[in-house]
XYZ file of C-alpha atoms in Angstrom:
432
model
C 26.688 -7.478 -24.981
C 23.949 -7.773 -27.600
C 24.021 -11.555 -27.338
C 23.718 -11.362 -23.545
C 20.674 -9.096 -23.836
C 19.077 -11.490 -26.316
C 19.587 -14.398 -23.904
C 18.119 -12.354 -21.043
C 15.082 -11.461 -23.143
C 14.447 -15.023 -24.230
C 11.155 -16.152 -22.742
C 10.414 -12.480 -22.081
C 6.755 -12.947 -21.132
C 7.380 -15.620 -18.503
C 10.292 -13.658 -17.052
C 8.180 -10.525 -16.780
C 5.492 -12.432 -14.870
C 8.111 -13.969 -12.571
C 9.682 -10.554 -11.917
C 6.284 -9.124 -11.070
C 5.662 -11.957 -8.584
C 9.094 -11.689 -6.947
C 8.802 -7.942 -6.675
C 5.365 -8.345 -5.093
C 6.704 -10.660 -2.396
C 9.636 -8.349 -1.707
C 7.286 -5.388 -1.215
C 5.074 -7.474 1.108
C 8.048 -8.524 3.272
C 9.416 -4.985 3.415
C 6.000 -3.563 4.303
C 5.361 -6.072 7.099
C 8.831 -5.828 8.634
C 8.844 -2.032 8.332
C 5.483 -1.656 10.060
C 6.565 -4.033 12.832
C 9.776 -2.058 13.359
C 8.009 1.267 13.921
C 5.062 -0.046 15.950
C 5.397 0.775 19.655
C 3.600 -2.411 20.715
C 5.907 -4.620 18.649
C 9.070 -2.840 19.829
C 8.423 -4.044 23.362
C 7.108 -7.478 22.418
C 9.874 -8.411 19.978
C 12.781 -7.480 22.258
C 15.990 -8.854 20.765
C 13.993 -10.139 17.806
C 13.550 -6.536 16.703
C 17.267 -6.344 15.853
C 17.026 -9.492 13.721
C 13.902 -8.089 12.087
C 15.773 -4.894 11.297
C 18.548 -6.834 9.577
C 15.979 -8.880 7.647
C 14.401 -5.614 6.489
C 17.809 -4.279 5.421
C 18.798 -7.511 3.634
C 15.527 -7.750 1.694
C 15.789 -4.043 0.910
C 19.251 -4.528 -0.599
C 18.040 -7.541 -2.603
C 15.060 -5.507 -3.884
C 17.304 -3.781 -6.422
C 17.957 -7.064 -8.292
C 14.485 -7.397 -9.880
C 14.702 -3.730 -10.886
C 18.078 -4.240 -12.586
C 16.795 -7.384 -14.317
C 13.663 -5.544 -15.469
C 15.756 -2.738 -16.969
C 17.332 -5.352 -19.251
C 13.829 -6.191 -20.495
C 12.471 -2.654 -20.381
C 13.104 -1.787 -24.047
C 10.904 -4.584 -25.311
C 8.286 -4.021 -22.637
C 8.158 -0.289 -23.357
C 7.519 -0.929 -27.049
C 4.722 -3.320 -26.145
C 3.080 -0.601 -24.078
C 3.298 2.094 -26.748
C -0.504 2.218 -27.095
C -1.109 1.991 -23.328
C -0.193 5.266 -21.630
C -1.670 4.310 -18.265
C 0.381 1.129 -18.115
C 3.480 3.128 -19.024
C 2.596 5.547 -16.224
C 2.274 2.611 -13.815
C 5.730 1.318 -14.791
C 7.264 4.748 -14.148
C 5.521 5.061 -10.753
C 6.560 1.593 -9.598
C 10.171 2.091 -10.691
C 10.289 5.481 -8.949
C 8.907 3.951 -5.751
C 11.337 1.028 -5.793
C 14.385 3.170 -6.543
C 13.314 5.784 -3.989
C 12.792 3.156 -1.289
C 16.135 1.565 -2.117
C 18.117 4.818 -2.141
C 16.610 6.251 1.047
C 16.855 2.845 2.725
C 20.575 2.579 1.987
C 21.129 6.043 3.499
C 19.217 4.988 6.639
C 21.211 1.773 6.821
C 24.440 3.790 6.656
C 23.204 6.478 9.080
C 26.519 6.737 10.920
C 28.460 7.269 7.713
C 26.160 9.921 6.231
C 25.324 11.795 9.440
C 22.022 12.866 10.984
C 21.127 15.613 8.489
C 21.166 13.203 5.551
C 19.554 10.302 7.428
C 16.810 12.603 8.719
C 15.965 13.660 5.147
C 16.180 10.033 3.990
C 13.717 8.952 6.692
C 11.214 11.610 5.579
C 11.513 10.434 1.958
C 11.250 6.779 3.016
C 8.109 7.494 5.036
C 6.543 9.602 2.291
C 7.130 6.919 -0.333
C 5.686 4.309 2.033
C 2.487 6.242 2.738
C 1.990 6.928 -0.960
C 3.465 3.755 -2.397
C 1.883 1.036 -0.271
C -1.730 2.100 -0.948
C -0.860 2.458 -4.636
C 0.730 -1.005 -4.772
C -2.203 -2.566 -2.881
C -4.726 -0.862 -5.167
C -2.805 -1.907 -8.260
C -2.461 -5.500 -7.059
C -6.120 -5.897 -6.084
C -7.535 -4.296 -9.203
C -5.250 -6.343 -11.444
C -6.703 -9.630 -10.208
C -8.183 -11.870 -12.868
C -11.826 -11.097 -12.237
C -11.356 -7.320 -12.149
C -9.478 -7.109 -15.419
C -11.249 -5.972 -18.542
C -12.687 -8.942 -20.520
C -10.084 -8.494 -23.260
C -7.320 -9.016 -20.695
C -8.669 -12.142 -19.034
C -6.859 -15.379 -19.590
C -10.258 -17.140 -19.475
C -12.957 -15.640 -21.668
C -16.219 -16.736 -23.320
C -16.154 -18.793 -26.523
C -16.444 -16.808 -29.748
C -17.605 -17.655 -33.260
C -14.871 -19.167 -35.440
C -15.018 -16.197 -37.820
C -14.559 -13.844 -34.895
C -11.732 -16.009 -33.672
C -10.025 -15.648 -37.060
C -10.354 -11.886 -36.894
C -8.938 -12.002 -33.374
C -5.894 -13.886 -34.613
C -5.318 -11.323 -37.357
C -5.655 -8.439 -34.902
C -3.195 -10.093 -32.527
C -0.693 -10.587 -35.334
C -1.045 -6.962 -36.418
C -0.542 -5.713 -32.856
C 2.538 -7.865 -32.388
C 2.027 -7.863 -28.643
C 0.577 -11.317 -28.125
C -2.554 -9.905 -26.456
C -6.008 -11.371 -26.875
C -8.400 -8.962 -28.563
C -12.139 -9.561 -28.299
C -13.740 -8.940 -31.695
C -17.295 -9.999 -30.954
C -20.298 -7.908 -31.956
C -20.531 -4.593 -30.203
C -23.078 -4.249 -27.446
C -24.165 -1.367 -25.253
C -21.788 -0.832 -22.343
C -22.935 0.505 -18.962
C -21.598 3.895 -18.004
C -20.255 2.500 -14.723
C -19.512 -1.217 -14.743
C -19.401 -3.510 -11.731
C -15.641 -3.834 -12.152
C -15.239 -0.061 -12.146
C -17.428 0.143 -9.057
C -15.319 -2.447 -7.217
C -12.099 -0.700 -8.208
C -13.521 2.592 -7.013
C -14.652 1.010 -3.743
C -11.157 -0.389 -3.165
C -9.657 3.033 -3.792
C -12.098 4.755 -1.449
C -11.515 2.093 1.227
C -7.760 2.592 1.061
C -8.144 6.365 1.164
C -10.417 6.198 4.216
C -8.154 3.691 5.991
C -4.769 5.182 5.203
C -5.687 8.819 4.628
C -6.090 10.020 8.247
C -2.822 8.413 9.329
C -1.046 9.869 6.315
C -2.401 13.349 7.034
C -1.352 13.025 10.665
C 2.159 12.045 9.593
C 2.265 14.826 6.994
C 1.226 17.440 9.536
C 3.754 16.320 12.134
C 6.619 15.891 9.678
C 6.138 18.818 7.315
C 3.696 21.209 8.931
C 5.068 21.534 12.458
C 8.021 23.866 12.201
C 9.673 23.372 15.566
C 7.353 20.496 16.442
C 5.635 22.736 19.034
C 2.108 21.532 18.421
C 2.992 17.878 18.907
C 4.926 18.541 22.133
C 2.056 20.678 23.429
C -0.285 17.784 22.745
C 2.013 15.416 24.642
C 1.995 17.877 27.540
C -1.802 17.851 27.542
C -1.686 14.046 27.733
C 1.106 14.002 30.332
C 0.470 11.117 32.751
C 2.776 12.482 35.459
C 1.240 14.277 38.436
C 4.146 15.904 40.258
C 3.787 19.259 41.983
C 5.014 21.882 41.900
C 6.115 22.363 38.296
C 9.750 23.457 37.874
C 10.116 27.224 37.511
C 12.269 27.837 34.410
C 15.392 29.969 34.570
C 15.330 33.190 32.479
C 17.413 31.630 29.678
C 15.070 28.632 29.568
C 11.915 30.749 29.768
C 13.118 32.723 26.757
C 13.831 29.410 24.939
C 17.312 30.520 23.908
C 17.439 27.771 21.263
C 14.463 29.357 19.518
C 12.278 26.289 19.991
C 12.887 22.683 19.000
C 12.980 22.063 15.255
C 11.645 18.683 14.312
C 9.244 16.076 15.592
C 9.811 13.573 18.406
C 8.730 9.996 17.673
C 7.629 8.188 20.792
C 9.416 4.839 21.209
C 9.332 2.688 24.314
C 10.117 -0.899 25.245
C 7.543 -0.957 28.053
C 4.264 0.678 28.890
C 4.836 4.371 29.598
C 5.066 4.767 33.398
C 3.481 7.599 35.344
C 4.749 9.257 38.498
C 3.482 11.353 41.372
C 5.137 12.903 44.416
C 4.401 9.694 46.316
C 6.152 7.212 43.990
C 9.004 9.294 42.514
C 12.502 9.796 43.893
C 15.990 10.274 42.485
C 18.924 8.263 43.837
C 22.704 8.374 43.433
C 24.468 5.415 45.026
C 27.002 2.665 44.440
C 30.702 3.501 44.663
C 30.242 7.047 45.952
C 31.257 8.774 49.152
C 27.848 10.410 49.645
C 24.634 8.638 48.731
C 21.614 10.774 47.931
C 17.911 10.133 47.585
C 15.885 13.217 46.726
C 12.140 13.686 46.738
C 10.636 15.718 43.902
C 10.413 18.855 46.025
C 14.055 18.603 47.143
C 15.278 17.675 43.663
C 13.831 20.907 42.291
C 15.941 22.855 44.797
C 19.174 21.707 43.117
C 20.908 24.352 41.023
C 20.145 23.969 37.331
C 21.688 25.226 34.091
C 20.423 25.669 30.511
C 21.850 24.271 27.287
C 20.854 24.116 23.619
C 21.581 20.831 21.848
C 20.394 18.494 19.100
C 18.707 15.157 19.722
C 19.418 12.253 17.336
C 17.665 8.876 17.241
C 19.410 5.798 15.891
C 16.419 5.158 13.586
C 17.269 8.251 11.564
C 15.203 11.170 12.866
C 16.443 14.247 14.707
C 15.084 17.207 16.646
C 17.330 20.238 16.504
C 17.959 23.217 18.824
C 16.285 21.865 21.956
C 16.545 24.099 25.019
C 17.082 21.750 27.976
C 17.216 22.821 31.606
C 18.577 20.550 34.313
C 21.576 19.543 36.374
C 24.843 18.642 34.617
C 25.670 15.029 35.427
C 29.255 15.968 36.311
C 27.893 18.265 39.051
C 25.815 15.461 40.577
C 28.784 13.072 40.465
C 31.039 15.657 42.101
C 28.443 16.185 44.839
C 28.280 12.418 45.439
C 32.065 11.938 45.394
C 33.144 9.131 43.047
C 35.278 6.478 44.780
C 38.538 5.305 43.132
C 37.209 1.837 42.281
C 34.326 3.169 40.164
C 34.664 2.705 36.399
C 31.151 2.978 34.953
C 28.075 5.150 35.497
C 24.904 3.040 35.266
C 21.501 4.626 34.674
C 18.145 3.126 35.654
C 14.827 3.970 34.049
C 11.738 4.257 36.216
C 10.037 1.687 33.972
C 11.980 -0.961 35.915
C 13.437 -2.503 32.751
C 15.668 -0.148 30.802
C 19.298 0.523 31.761
C 22.343 1.969 30.029
C 25.812 3.235 30.895
C 28.508 5.800 30.252
C 32.146 5.621 31.148
C 33.366 8.096 33.760
C 35.098 10.052 31.007
C 31.893 10.242 28.952
C 29.826 11.174 32.002
C 32.183 14.088 32.619
C 31.297 15.778 29.314
C 29.878 19.205 30.044
C 26.707 18.750 27.957
C 25.546 15.489 29.609
C 22.538 16.617 31.611
C 19.851 15.276 33.935
C 17.039 17.345 32.409
C 13.743 18.465 33.962
C 12.555 21.050 31.391
C 12.377 21.104 27.601
C 11.828 24.448 25.869
C 10.843 25.922 29.275
C 8.128 23.284 29.898
C 8.029 20.071 31.965
C 9.122 16.996 30.024
C 5.934 14.975 29.327
C 5.722 11.302 30.240
C 5.817 10.187 26.587
C 9.174 11.926 26.152
C 10.724 10.454 29.303
C 9.663 12.948 31.969
C 9.626 14.069 34.660
C 13.427 13.597 34.501
C 15.528 12.136 31.709
C 19.174 11.901 30.745
C 20.412 13.918 27.773
C 23.639 12.890 25.995
C 23.717 15.117 22.895
C 26.873 13.670 21.306
C 25.417 10.130 21.333
C 22.347 8.534 19.814
C 19.261 8.719 21.991
C 19.248 5.148 23.288
C 21.925 6.427 25.691
C 19.626 9.239 26.886
C 17.688 7.145 29.391
C 14.036 8.140 29.871
C 12.231 8.318 33.239
C 15.605 8.460 34.977
C 15.317 7.662 38.710
C 18.705 6.231 39.708
C 22.410 6.717 38.941
C 24.785 4.040 40.236
C 28.589 4.018 40.158
C 29.886 0.488 39.542
C 33.080 -1.464 38.879
C 33.639 -3.028 35.485
C 31.093 -2.785 32.699
C 27.354 -3.203 32.300
C 25.683 -4.007 28.979
C 22.658 -1.793 28.424
C 19.192 -2.832 27.253
C 19.653 -2.276 23.521
C 23.328 -3.194 23.575
C 22.240 -6.626 24.846
C 20.036 -6.787 21.766
C 22.647 -5.940 19.164
C 23.093 -2.169 19.324
C 26.632 -0.835 19.380
C 28.030 0.329 22.710
C 29.729 3.037 20.645
C 26.795 5.426 20.260
C 28.658 8.496 18.997
C 26.639 10.449 16.466
C 29.599 11.045 14.125
C 28.985 13.505 11.308
C 27.084 16.675 12.172
């Protein structure tokens, strides 16, 4: 074992530089792919490529542990070299904590079905927090460690010195035992605030101004909104739908029997968010049914509704708990339409004209599958899939089609939008 460590540490300096470079590229790839994965614009533009990008992000994330493990084999020697440099030791601890935290939370998100929504939800919060803190730190560290912002004693290129001074420098380097170049020239007055310090400060301020507001927004929505009520209220204020009248909530819904949603909805869409009015909205049930229906908004609101409390889980790891939904159970609508014997699959159409998904007849008959029109006693805003959306609590949310306008009974199978792009047709949440 000792011999193996000695071989690993041979050429220690070069290996440390190479590890730093490899780790830098890994962080860059993870940052770019991660930001593309969560960006609403890119979700629609990438299409199927988003699934490949996700797997690239996962693969690079798994590989990211290798430089860390290799560094740990060199850490003893490196730590001794930094014994007189507390800030550099602090930097090593921070970077290792970031890398291990990203890796651990990333693995839990990757294995979201195995660990269940509670764990993956916590892992996503940790992953986000480390990203908002870690990326600015890594960028700042990388920029301020460039050759021309290092202190003169740390530059690889430095002014010529007198031979006598050079001799003293050699002695100092030998005494230190760290192989670092020490500048032993005559002392000269130093400015209180050097140009390098000013540039480093400017970089830090620039990052704080650029990243800070977004970080605070994320922090408020993720940690400060118990129940997520403020964010949903804001979405209601920005609701693009103009349908009248508003649904009148049932007593159980008006009292929000679930106590109010706990969590924060993240708005994902594969198209531009559509808007509806009384003139362009209708709800249709057709296909292999005995009775075809097409309701206007006013007539749709006359259908008998029920209230349920259920959790909402996204395949990307986040959840919103104890939602009070009001709407019409899907099984009631299918019974009203009369399913013909040849029907095998229930196909759902989004009003965006692009998104579709399906349930089997057995799945559609589950009592908690609902065509919802109210959330926590309020209309469902356009960003969250209103005025009407499907709710399938026992499955991940890509089955809960937003802007639902049509239900069709068909023979055989239909592959939904995300299933065509690599998602599993088995969307069961699993652990609870």
